[in-house]
mmCIF file of C-alpha atoms in Angstrom:
data_model
loop_
_atom_site.group_PDB
_atom_site.id
_atom_site.type_symbol
_atom_site.label_atom_id
_atom_site.label_comp_id
_atom_site.label_asym_id
_atom_site.label_seq_id
_atom_site.Cartn_x
_atom_site.Cartn_y
_atom_site.Cartn_z
ATOM 1 C CA MET A 14 -42.912 64.010 254.612
ATOM 2 C CA THR A 15 -40.265 65.485 256.913
ATOM 3 C CA ALA A 16 -40.213 69.027 258.221
ATOM 4 C CA SER A 17 -37.625 69.945 255.602
ATOM 5 C CA ASP A 18 -40.013 68.878 252.830
ATOM 6 C CA ARG A 19 -42.934 71.072 253.847
ATOM 7 C CA VAL A 20 -44.053 73.661 251.325
ATOM 8 C CA THR A 21 -44.355 77.233 252.590
ATOM 9 C CA ILE A 22 -45.580 79.933 250.232
ATOM 10 C CA GLN A 23 -44.197 83.384 250.950
ATOM 11 C CA SER A 24 -46.786 86.133 250.839
ATOM 12 C CA ASP A 25 -46.638 88.648 248.036
ATOM 13 C CA PRO A 26 -46.504 92.245 249.370
ATOM 14 C CA ALA A 27 -49.487 93.116 247.151
ATOM 15 C CA THR A 28 -51.595 90.277 248.555
ATOM 16 C CA PRO A 29 -54.115 91.219 251.286
ATOM 17 C CA PRO A 30 -53.171 90.062 254.796
ATOM 18 C CA GLY A 31 -54.206 86.466 255.462
ATOM 19 C CA ALA A 32 -54.449 85.565 251.744
ATOM 20 C CA HIS A 33 -51.857 83.508 249.930
ATOM 21 C CA ASP A 34 -51.781 83.316 246.137
ATOM 22 C CA SER A 35 -49.919 80.273 244.883
ATOM 23 C CA PRO A 36 -47.232 81.083 242.296
ATOM 24 C CA PRO A 37 -47.548 79.606 238.776
ATOM 25 C CA VAL A 38 -45.157 76.720 239.532
ATOM 26 C CA ILE A 39 -47.487 75.430 242.251
ATOM 27 C CA TRP A 40 -50.587 75.610 240.040
ATOM 28 C CA LEU A 41 -48.735 73.855 237.234
ATOM 29 C CA ALA A 42 -47.511 71.205 239.669
ATOM 30 C CA ARG A 43 -51.076 70.570 240.856
ATOM 31 C CA VAL A 44 -52.228 69.977 237.290
ATOM 32 C CA GLY A 45 -49.132 67.834 236.700
ATOM 33 C CA ALA A 46 -50.079 65.668 239.677
ATOM 34 C CA LEU A 47 -53.507 65.068 238.124
ATOM 35 C CA ILE A 48 -51.828 64.103 234.832
ATOM 36 C CA VAL A 49 -49.650 61.594 236.696
ATOM 37 C CA VAL A 50 -52.760 60.111 238.326
ATOM 38 C CA LEU A 51 -54.431 59.842 234.900
ATOM 39 C CA GLN A 52 -51.536 57.986 233.326
ATOM 40 C CA ALA A 53 -51.167 55.735 236.368
ATOM 41 C CA TYR A 54 -54.825 54.810 235.858
ATOM 42 C CA ILE A 55 -54.191 54.136 232.153
ATOM 43 C CA TYR A 56 -51.054 52.061 232.721
ATOM 44 C CA LEU A 57 -52.534 50.020 235.581
ATOM 45 C CA ARG A 58 -55.684 49.177 233.615
ATOM 46 C CA TRP A 59 -53.466 48.103 230.717
ATOM 47 C CA ILE A 60 -51.069 46.029 232.864
ATOM 48 C CA PHE A 61 -53.890 44.169 234.617
ATOM 49 C CA SER A 62 -55.842 43.531 231.412
ATOM 50 C CA ASP A 63 -55.818 40.725 228.856
ATOM 51 C CA ASN A 64 -54.308 43.228 226.390
ATOM 52 C CA PHE A 65 -51.041 43.195 228.344
ATOM 53 C CA ALA A 66 -49.513 40.481 226.178
ATOM 54 C CA ASN A 67 -46.977 40.072 223.423
ATOM 55 C CA THR A 68 -48.380 40.795 219.959
ATOM 56 C CA PRO A 69 -47.838 37.941 217.451
ATOM 57 C CA GLU A 70 -45.778 38.891 214.420
ATOM 58 C CA GLY A 71 -48.063 36.991 212.069
ATOM 59 C CA ALA A 72 -47.324 34.908 209.013
ATOM 60 C CA ASP A 73 -44.707 37.205 207.479
ATOM 61 C CA PRO A 74 -41.196 36.592 208.891
ATOM 62 C CA VAL A 75 -39.264 39.635 210.064
ATOM 63 C CA PRO A 76 -36.132 40.041 207.874
ATOM 64 C CA THR A 77 -32.951 38.876 209.610
ATOM 65 C CA PHE A 78 -31.283 42.260 209.166
ATOM 66 C CA THR A 79 -34.246 44.085 210.688
ATOM 67 C CA LEU A 80 -34.435 41.672 213.621
ATOM 68 C CA ALA A 81 -30.708 42.130 214.274
ATOM 69 C CA VAL A 82 -31.070 45.930 214.220
ATOM 70 C CA ILE A 83 -34.003 45.745 216.649
ATOM 71 C CA ARG A 84 -32.135 43.554 219.147
ATOM 72 C CA ILE A 85 -28.951 45.638 218.922
ATOM 73 C CA SER A 86 -30.941 48.853 219.390
ATOM 74 C CA GLU A 87 -32.651 47.403 222.457
ATOM 75 C CA VAL A 88 -29.277 46.527 224.006
ATOM 76 C CA ILE A 89 -28.071 50.074 223.282
ATOM 77 C CA CYS A 90 -31.262 51.441 224.859
ATOM 78 C CA VAL A 91 -30.810 49.452 228.079
ATOM 79 C CA VAL A 92 -27.078 50.137 228.448
ATOM 80 C CA GLY A 93 -27.535 53.808 227.554
ATOM 81 C CA MET A 94 -30.364 54.332 230.037
ATOM 82 C CA ILE A 95 -28.382 52.688 232.835
ATOM 83 C CA GLY A 96 -25.417 54.902 231.975
ATOM 84 C CA PHE A 97 -27.540 58.060 232.038
ATOM 85 C CA LEU A 98 -29.147 57.132 235.362
ATOM 86 C CA ILE A 99 -25.712 56.518 236.908
ATOM 87 C CA TRP A 100 -24.516 59.888 235.603
ATOM 88 C CA LEU A 101 -27.671 61.551 236.932
ATOM 89 C CA ALA A 102 -27.160 60.058 240.396
ATOM 90 C CA ARG A 103 -23.528 61.151 240.501
ATOM 91 C CA ARG A 104 -24.390 64.645 239.274
ATOM 92 C CA THR A 105 -27.093 64.961 241.935
ATOM 93 C CA ARG A 106 -24.690 63.846 244.655
ATOM 94 C CA ALA A 107 -21.967 66.234 243.458
ATOM 95 C CA ASP A 108 -24.277 69.269 243.093
ATOM 96 C CA GLY A 109 -26.401 68.542 246.145
ATOM 97 C CA GLU A 110 -29.558 68.919 244.041
ATOM 98 C CA PHE A 111 -31.369 67.228 241.182
ATOM 99 C CA PRO A 112 -30.055 68.762 237.901
ATOM 100 C CA THR A 113 -32.301 70.622 235.494
ATOM 101 C CA ILE A 114 -31.641 68.094 232.718
ATOM 102 C CA GLY A 115 -33.049 65.438 235.063
ATOM 103 C CA VAL A 116 -36.157 67.534 235.632
ATOM 104 C CA PHE A 117 -36.524 67.948 231.874
ATOM 105 C CA VAL A 118 -36.246 64.297 230.850
ATOM 106 C CA THR A 119 -38.369 63.020 233.753
ATOM 107 C CA ALA A 120 -41.175 65.423 232.874
ATOM 108 C CA TRP A 121 -41.029 64.273 229.256
ATOM 109 C CA LEU A 122 -41.148 60.641 230.369
ATOM 110 C CA LEU A 123 -44.408 61.565 232.100
ATOM 111 C CA ALA A 124 -45.750 62.520 228.669
ATOM 112 C CA ALA A 125 -44.832 59.175 227.089
ATOM 113 C CA TRP A 126 -48.376 57.884 227.577
ATOM 114 C CA GLN A 127 -49.401 60.203 224.712
ATOM 115 C CA ASP A 128 -47.063 58.454 222.260
ATOM 116 C CA ALA A 129 -49.901 56.148 221.279
ATOM 117 C CA GLY A 130 -52.132 59.141 220.502
ATOM 118 C CA VAL A 131 -51.279 59.398 216.792
ATOM 119 C CA ASN A 132 -53.540 56.376 216.161
ATOM 120 C CA MET A 133 -56.357 57.529 218.425
ATOM 121 C CA VAL A 134 -58.984 57.862 215.685
ATOM 122 C CA ARG A 135 -57.599 55.601 212.938
ATOM 123 C CA PRO A 136 -54.323 53.700 212.478
ATOM 124 C CA VAL A 137 -51.719 55.641 210.516
ATOM 125 C CA PHE A 138 -48.486 54.522 212.166
ATOM 126 C CA ALA A 139 -47.101 51.068 213.000
ATOM 127 C CA TYR A 140 -44.108 49.790 214.941
ATOM 128 C CA ASN A 141 -42.518 46.471 214.044
ATOM 129 C CA SER A 142 -44.017 43.944 216.472
ATOM 130 C CA ALA A 143 -40.607 42.234 216.815
ATOM 131 C CA PHE A 144 -39.648 44.874 219.393
ATOM 132 C CA PHE A 145 -39.959 43.882 223.043
ATOM 133 C CA GLU A 146 -43.554 44.914 223.722
ATOM 134 C CA MET A 147 -46.687 44.014 225.628
ATOM 135 C CA GLY A 148 -49.370 45.437 223.392
ATOM 136 C CA ASN A 149 -50.695 48.978 223.609
ATOM 137 C CA TRP A 150 -52.230 51.032 226.435
ATOM 138 C CA GLY A 151 -54.169 53.221 224.008
ATOM 139 C CA HIS A 152 -57.419 51.348 224.605
ATOM 140 C CA TYR A 153 -57.533 52.810 228.115
ATOM 141 C CA ILE A 154 -56.985 56.451 227.215
ATOM 142 C CA PRO A 155 -60.308 58.294 227.719
ATOM 143 C CA GLY A 156 -61.898 59.081 224.344
ATOM 144 C CA TRP A 157 -59.913 56.452 222.435
ATOM 145 C CA GLY A 158 -61.763 55.203 219.358
ATOM 146 C CA ALA A 159 -62.709 51.515 219.583
ATOM 147 C CA LYS A 160 -61.341 49.989 216.379
ATOM 148 C CA GLY A 161 -59.729 46.696 217.382
ATOM 149 C CA ALA A 162 -56.041 45.851 217.344
ATOM 150 C CA GLU A 163 -53.431 48.598 217.810
ATOM 151 C CA THR A 164 -49.752 48.797 216.965
ATOM 152 C CA PRO A 165 -47.699 47.469 219.903
ATOM 153 C CA GLN A 166 -45.623 50.050 221.788
ATOM 154 C CA PRO A 167 -41.925 49.050 222.047
ATOM 155 C CA ILE A 168 -41.295 49.410 225.790
ATOM 156 C CA LEU A 169 -37.499 49.641 225.871
ATOM 157 C CA TYR A 170 -37.303 51.952 222.863
ATOM 158 C CA THR A 171 -40.084 54.222 224.161
ATOM 159 C CA VAL A 172 -38.456 54.677 227.578
ATOM 160 C CA ALA A 173 -35.020 55.147 225.981
ATOM 161 C CA ASP A 174 -36.477 57.956 223.886
ATOM 162 C CA TYR A 175 -36.683 59.964 227.103
ATOM 163 C CA PHE A 176 -33.846 58.602 229.235
ATOM 164 C CA LEU A 177 -31.196 58.344 226.527
ATOM 165 C CA PHE A 178 -31.919 59.972 223.169
ATOM 166 C CA LEU A 179 -33.685 63.061 224.571
ATOM 167 C CA PRO A 180 -30.924 64.077 227.025
ATOM 168 C CA LEU A 181 -28.273 63.468 224.357
ATOM 169 C CA ALA A 182 -30.181 65.657 221.897
ATOM 170 C CA VAL A 183 -30.910 68.389 224.454
ATOM 171 C CA VAL A 184 -27.347 68.624 225.754
ATOM 172 C CA GLY A 185 -25.997 68.545 222.183
ATOM 173 C CA ILE A 186 -28.306 71.331 220.996
ATOM 174 C CA ASP A 187 -27.585 73.358 224.126
ATOM 175 C CA LYS A 188 -23.847 73.211 223.430
ATOM 176 C CA MET A 189 -24.500 74.105 219.788
ATOM 177 C CA VAL A 190 -26.502 77.185 220.819
ATOM 178 C CA VAL A 191 -23.750 78.286 223.223
ATOM 179 C CA ALA A 192 -21.193 77.953 220.413
ATOM 180 C CA MET A 193 -23.415 79.905 217.979
ATOM 181 C CA ARG A 194 -23.873 82.737 220.469
ATOM 182 C CA LYS A 195 -20.121 82.996 220.917
ATOM 183 C CA ARG A 196 -19.568 82.972 217.155
ATOM 184 C CA TRP A 197 -22.426 85.373 216.381
ATOM 185 C CA PRO A 198 -23.062 87.552 219.475
ATOM 186 C CA ARG A 199 -25.914 89.430 217.760
ATOM 187 C CA LEU A 200 -27.865 86.236 217.093
ATOM 188 C CA ASN A 201 -31.162 86.607 219.003
ATOM 189 C CA LYS A 202 -33.652 84.022 220.250
ATOM 190 C CA ALA A 203 -35.791 84.255 217.104
ATOM 191 C CA GLY A 204 -32.764 83.393 214.980
ATOM 192 C CA ILE A 205 -31.825 80.481 217.214
ATOM 193 C CA VAL A 206 -35.381 79.118 217.071
ATOM 194 C CA ALA A 207 -35.424 79.414 213.263
ATOM 195 C CA ILE A 208 -32.103 77.536 212.990
ATOM 196 C CA MET A 209 -33.324 74.804 215.336
ATOM 197 C CA PHE A 210 -36.591 74.488 213.385
ATOM 198 C CA LEU A 211 -34.788 73.897 210.093
ATOM 199 C CA LEU A 212 -32.253 71.588 211.741
ATOM 200 C CA PHE A 213 -34.889 69.385 213.365
ATOM 201 C CA LEU A 214 -37.012 69.312 210.216
ATOM 202 C CA VAL A 215 -34.068 67.911 208.256
ATOM 203 C CA LEU A 216 -32.897 65.587 211.053
ATOM 204 C CA ASP A 217 -36.349 64.171 211.751
ATOM 205 C CA THR A 218 -37.024 63.445 208.086
ATOM 206 C CA ALA A 219 -33.589 61.860 207.588
ATOM 207 C CA ILE A 220 -33.652 59.768 210.792
ATOM 208 C CA GLU A 221 -37.207 58.577 210.168
ATOM 209 C CA GLN A 222 -36.248 57.482 206.670
ATOM 210 C CA ILE A 223 -33.214 55.561 207.943
ATOM 211 C CA PHE A 224 -35.257 53.715 210.574
ATOM 212 C CA GLN A 225 -38.137 53.066 208.182
ATOM 213 C CA ARG A 226 -35.786 51.557 205.615
ATOM 214 C CA MET A 227 -34.334 49.369 208.372
ATOM 215 C CA GLY A 228 -37.852 48.100 208.975
ATOM 216 C CA LEU A 229 -38.323 49.452 212.522
ATOM 217 C CA TRP A 230 -41.613 51.196 211.772
ATOM 218 C CA THR A 231 -43.747 52.547 208.952
ATOM 219 C CA TYR A 232 -46.504 55.051 208.255
ATOM 220 C CA VAL A 233 -49.344 52.874 207.010
ATOM 221 C CA ARG A 234 -51.492 55.835 205.939
ATOM 222 C CA VAL A 235 -50.455 59.291 204.724
ATOM 223 C CA ASN A 236 -51.919 62.192 202.813
ATOM 224 C CA HIS A 237 -50.356 61.874 199.361
ATOM 225 C CA ASN A 238 -50.219 65.648 198.796
ATOM 226 C CA TRP A 239 -47.937 66.217 201.778
ATOM 227 C CA SER A 240 -45.790 63.083 201.767
ATOM 228 C CA ILE A 241 -42.774 61.543 200.088
ATOM 229 C CA PHE A 242 -42.248 57.999 198.765
ATOM 230 C CA THR A 243 -46.026 57.510 198.819
ATOM 231 C CA GLY A 244 -47.415 54.054 198.180
ATOM 232 C CA THR A 245 -44.404 52.296 199.736
ATOM 233 C CA LEU A 246 -43.437 51.174 203.235
ATOM 234 C CA ASN A 247 -41.029 54.127 203.239
ATOM 235 C CA GLN A 248 -43.740 56.733 202.762
ATOM 236 C CA PHE A 249 -43.278 59.645 205.140
ATOM 237 C CA PRO A 250 -45.744 62.444 205.943
ATOM 238 C CA LEU A 251 -43.883 65.748 205.755
ATOM 239 C CA TYR A 252 -46.444 67.237 208.123
ATOM 240 C CA GLU A 253 -45.103 64.895 210.816
ATOM 241 C CA GLY A 254 -41.645 66.302 210.257
ATOM 242 C CA ILE A 255 -42.993 69.850 210.430
ATOM 243 C CA VAL A 256 -45.357 69.461 213.385
ATOM 244 C CA PHE A 257 -43.588 66.936 215.615
ATOM 245 C CA GLY A 258 -40.047 66.675 214.313
ATOM 246 C CA ALA A 259 -39.582 70.440 214.168
ATOM 247 C CA THR A 260 -42.295 72.304 216.077
ATOM 248 C CA VAL A 261 -42.752 70.029 219.104
ATOM 249 C CA SER A 262 -39.019 69.364 219.376
ATOM 250 C CA VAL A 263 -38.095 73.047 219.115
ATOM 251 C CA LEU A 264 -40.781 74.131 221.586
ATOM 252 C CA SER A 265 -39.674 71.587 224.156
ATOM 253 C CA ILE A 266 -35.915 72.009 223.736
ATOM 254 C CA SER A 267 -36.287 75.805 223.794
ATOM 255 C CA ILE A 268 -37.615 75.415 227.338
ATOM 256 C CA TYR A 269 -34.227 73.999 228.324
ATOM 257 C CA VAL A 270 -31.981 76.044 226.044
ATOM 258 C CA PHE A 271 -33.492 79.364 227.197
ATOM 259 C CA ARG A 272 -33.437 78.495 230.905
ATOM 260 C CA ARG A 273 -32.357 81.104 233.447
ATOM 261 C CA SER A 274 -28.750 81.391 234.589
ATOM 262 C CA ASP A 275 -29.709 79.576 237.812
ATOM 263 C CA GLY A 276 -31.104 76.660 235.791
ATOM 264 C CA HIS A 277 -34.773 77.495 236.326
ATOM 265 C CA LEU A 278 -37.181 76.792 233.452
ATOM 266 C CA ILE A 279 -40.233 78.739 232.339
ATOM 267 C CA SER A 280 -42.370 76.257 234.270
ATOM 268 C CA ASP A 281 -40.499 77.190 237.473
ATOM 269 C CA ALA A 282 -42.097 80.648 237.513
ATOM 270 C CA GLY A 283 -42.499 81.826 241.087
ATOM 271 C CA ILE A 284 -40.494 79.003 242.640
ATOM 272 C CA ASP A 285 -38.367 81.555 244.510
ATOM 273 C CA ARG A 286 -41.505 82.519 246.453
ATOM 274 C CA VAL A 287 -41.901 78.981 247.753
ATOM 275 C CA ASN A 288 -39.844 77.443 250.535
ATOM 276 C CA LEU A 289 -39.307 73.884 249.376
ATOM 277 C CA GLY A 290 -37.329 71.115 251.014
ATOM 278 C CA ARG A 291 -34.423 69.502 249.180
ATOM 279 C CA ARG A 292 -36.536 66.452 248.323
ATOM 280 C CA SER A 293 -39.786 68.167 247.413
ATOM 281 C CA ARG A 294 -38.245 70.895 245.206
ATOM 282 C CA PRO A 295 -37.376 68.640 242.213
ATOM 283 C CA ILE A 296 -40.757 66.893 242.518
ATOM 284 C CA VAL A 297 -42.597 70.224 242.233
ATOM 285 C CA ARG A 298 -40.398 71.262 239.305
ATOM 286 C CA ILE A 299 -40.987 67.945 237.501
ATOM 287 C CA LEU A 300 -44.767 68.094 238.007
ATOM 288 C CA ALA A 301 -44.909 71.704 236.808
ATOM 289 C CA LEU A 302 -42.973 70.908 233.632
ATOM 290 C CA THR A 303 -45.076 67.765 233.168
ATOM 291 C CA THR A 304 -48.101 70.016 232.658
ATOM 292 C CA VAL A 305 -46.311 72.070 230.008
ATOM 293 C CA VAL A 306 -44.935 69.172 227.959
ATOM 294 C CA ASN A 307 -48.218 67.253 228.131
ATOM 295 C CA ALA A 308 -49.991 70.330 226.795
ATOM 296 C CA ILE A 309 -47.500 70.459 223.899
ATOM 297 C CA MET A 310 -48.066 66.774 223.133
ATOM 298 C CA LEU A 311 -51.843 67.129 223.398
ATOM 299 C CA VAL A 312 -51.922 69.945 220.833
ATOM 300 C CA PHE A 313 -49.748 67.862 218.498
ATOM 301 C CA ASN A 314 -51.956 64.777 218.818
ATOM 302 C CA LEU A 315 -55.154 66.740 218.272
ATOM 303 C CA GLY A 316 -53.720 68.357 215.148
ATOM 304 C CA PHE A 317 -52.214 65.123 213.840
ATOM 305 C CA ASN A 318 -55.481 63.223 214.275
ATOM 306 C CA LEU A 319 -57.314 65.983 212.424
ATOM 307 C CA VAL A 320 -54.918 65.678 209.476
ATOM 308 C CA ASN A 321 -55.188 61.886 209.690
ATOM 309 C CA GLN A 322 -58.784 62.114 208.559
ATOM 310 C CA HIS A 323 -57.362 63.017 205.141
ATOM 311 C CA ALA A 324 -54.715 60.261 205.065
ATOM 312 C CA ASP A 325 -55.682 58.515 201.828
ATOM 313 C CA THR A 326 -52.636 56.502 200.721
ATOM 314 C CA GLN A 327 -51.261 53.238 202.047
ATOM 315 C CA PRO A 328 -48.815 50.664 200.639
ATOM 316 C CA PRO A 329 -50.429 47.934 198.518
ATOM 317 C CA SER A 330 -48.774 45.269 200.669
ATOM 318 C CA ILE A 331 -48.160 45.574 204.417
ATOM 319 C CA PRO A 332 -46.330 42.735 206.248
ATOM 320 C CA SER A 333 -48.178 41.130 209.144
ATOM 321 C CA TYR A 334 -45.517 42.241 211.645
ATOM 322 C CA PHE A 335 -46.563 45.812 210.839
ATOM 323 C CA HIS A 336 -50.334 45.641 210.429
ATOM 324 C CA VAL A 337 -50.885 43.212 213.400
ATOM 325 C CA ASN A 338 -54.603 42.942 212.497
ATOM 326 C CA MET A 339 -55.192 46.720 212.560
ATOM 327 C CA CYS A 340 -58.399 47.739 210.834
ATOM 328 C CA GLY A 341 -58.252 48.537 207.137
ATOM 329 C CA MET A 342 -54.813 46.935 206.726
ATOM 330 C CA ALA A 343 -54.187 44.006 204.344
ATOM 331 C CA ASP A 344 -57.271 41.732 204.508
ATOM 332 C CA ASN A 345 -58.432 43.090 207.859
ATOM 333 C CA PRO A 346 -61.960 44.523 208.242
ATOM 334 C CA PRO A 347 -62.374 48.247 207.480
ATOM 335 C CA CYS A 348 -62.161 50.731 210.325
ATOM 336 C CA PRO A 349 -65.486 51.691 211.946
ATOM 337 C CA ILE A 350 -66.770 55.175 211.247
ATOM 338 C CA PRO A 351 -66.145 57.409 214.321
ATOM 339 C CA LYS A 352 -69.372 58.408 216.063
#
C-alpha cells in the first residue's frame, strides 16, 4: 500500500482527545472484508473438490430450442459483460475515480455466493444443467443441509446477472425515476418505492415465466396456495415475485436511486471523515456496500427457506436435466429430514 492509500480517520469534535471512533462506512467495510473471506473459503473449497465438475444432463435430451436459447444467452452474457467492463474502465479513466454504478454492481457480485441459498434446506429450484456449469458450491456454505445432489449453478449467467443485467436495470430505473420526478414534482420517495415495487412484481413474474417456458429453469416445488400454473414445469411461486422480485430488488435499487448528489450511497455514511487514497476509496465503498447487500440477501434466503418447508406441489414428471438426481425428484430417494 502506498502513502496515498493509507486510511486516516479524522477526529470528531465530540470525541475525547486521543480516541478515534470509526465512521459507519469503516465498520461496514470491516464486516464486508470478513464476508469476502468467507466466500473465498467457500469458492476455493468448491473449486478444489471433486464436486467441481460438469453435471450430466441425464437420460432426457434437452430440447433443441432450449439448447439454442441457452447457448445464445451465454454468448450475450459474455459479450455484454466485456462491453460493460470496457465502459467501466473508460468511465473511471474519464472521471478520475471509480463510478458509483461500479461500486454497486461489484458489491452485488460479492453477494452472488448466496444465490444457491434458496435450496439450502430442501430443493425447490432447478437450473437446466445444459448451461455452462461446474456443479454447485452450496455444499461448502456453513449450515448447508446435506441432502445429496444440488442444481448446478450456471457460471456465465450468474456472473452476467451482476455485470450486465443488474447495471442495465439500475441505470434504466434511475432514468425512469428522474423522468417521473420531472413529470410529477410532488412525487415523494414513498410513491417512487410503491411504483417500483409494483413494476418489479410484474416484471419478475413475466420474465420468470418467459424463461421457464423456454426451459432455462423451473421451480420443482411450490406452495400451491401461493403459486400459479401449479403441477407443471411452469409453476411459479408468487411469494418469490413478492419477496425477491419486488422487495429485494426495490431495496437494493433504492440504495442507488436515492444516492446523494455527490454519488455517495447510504453505506458510505461517514466517508467524508476518512482520508482515503484514490485506490483504497472504492475498495472501502465496495466492502461497505457488500455488507448491506449480503444482509438483504440473507434475510431473503432465511424467509424463503422457511416458506419452502410448506412447498407441497411438484410436477408429476421432471426431466433429468432439471432434477439432476436431487432428492425427492422423479425416482430419486426422498430428502432426509433436517436435524
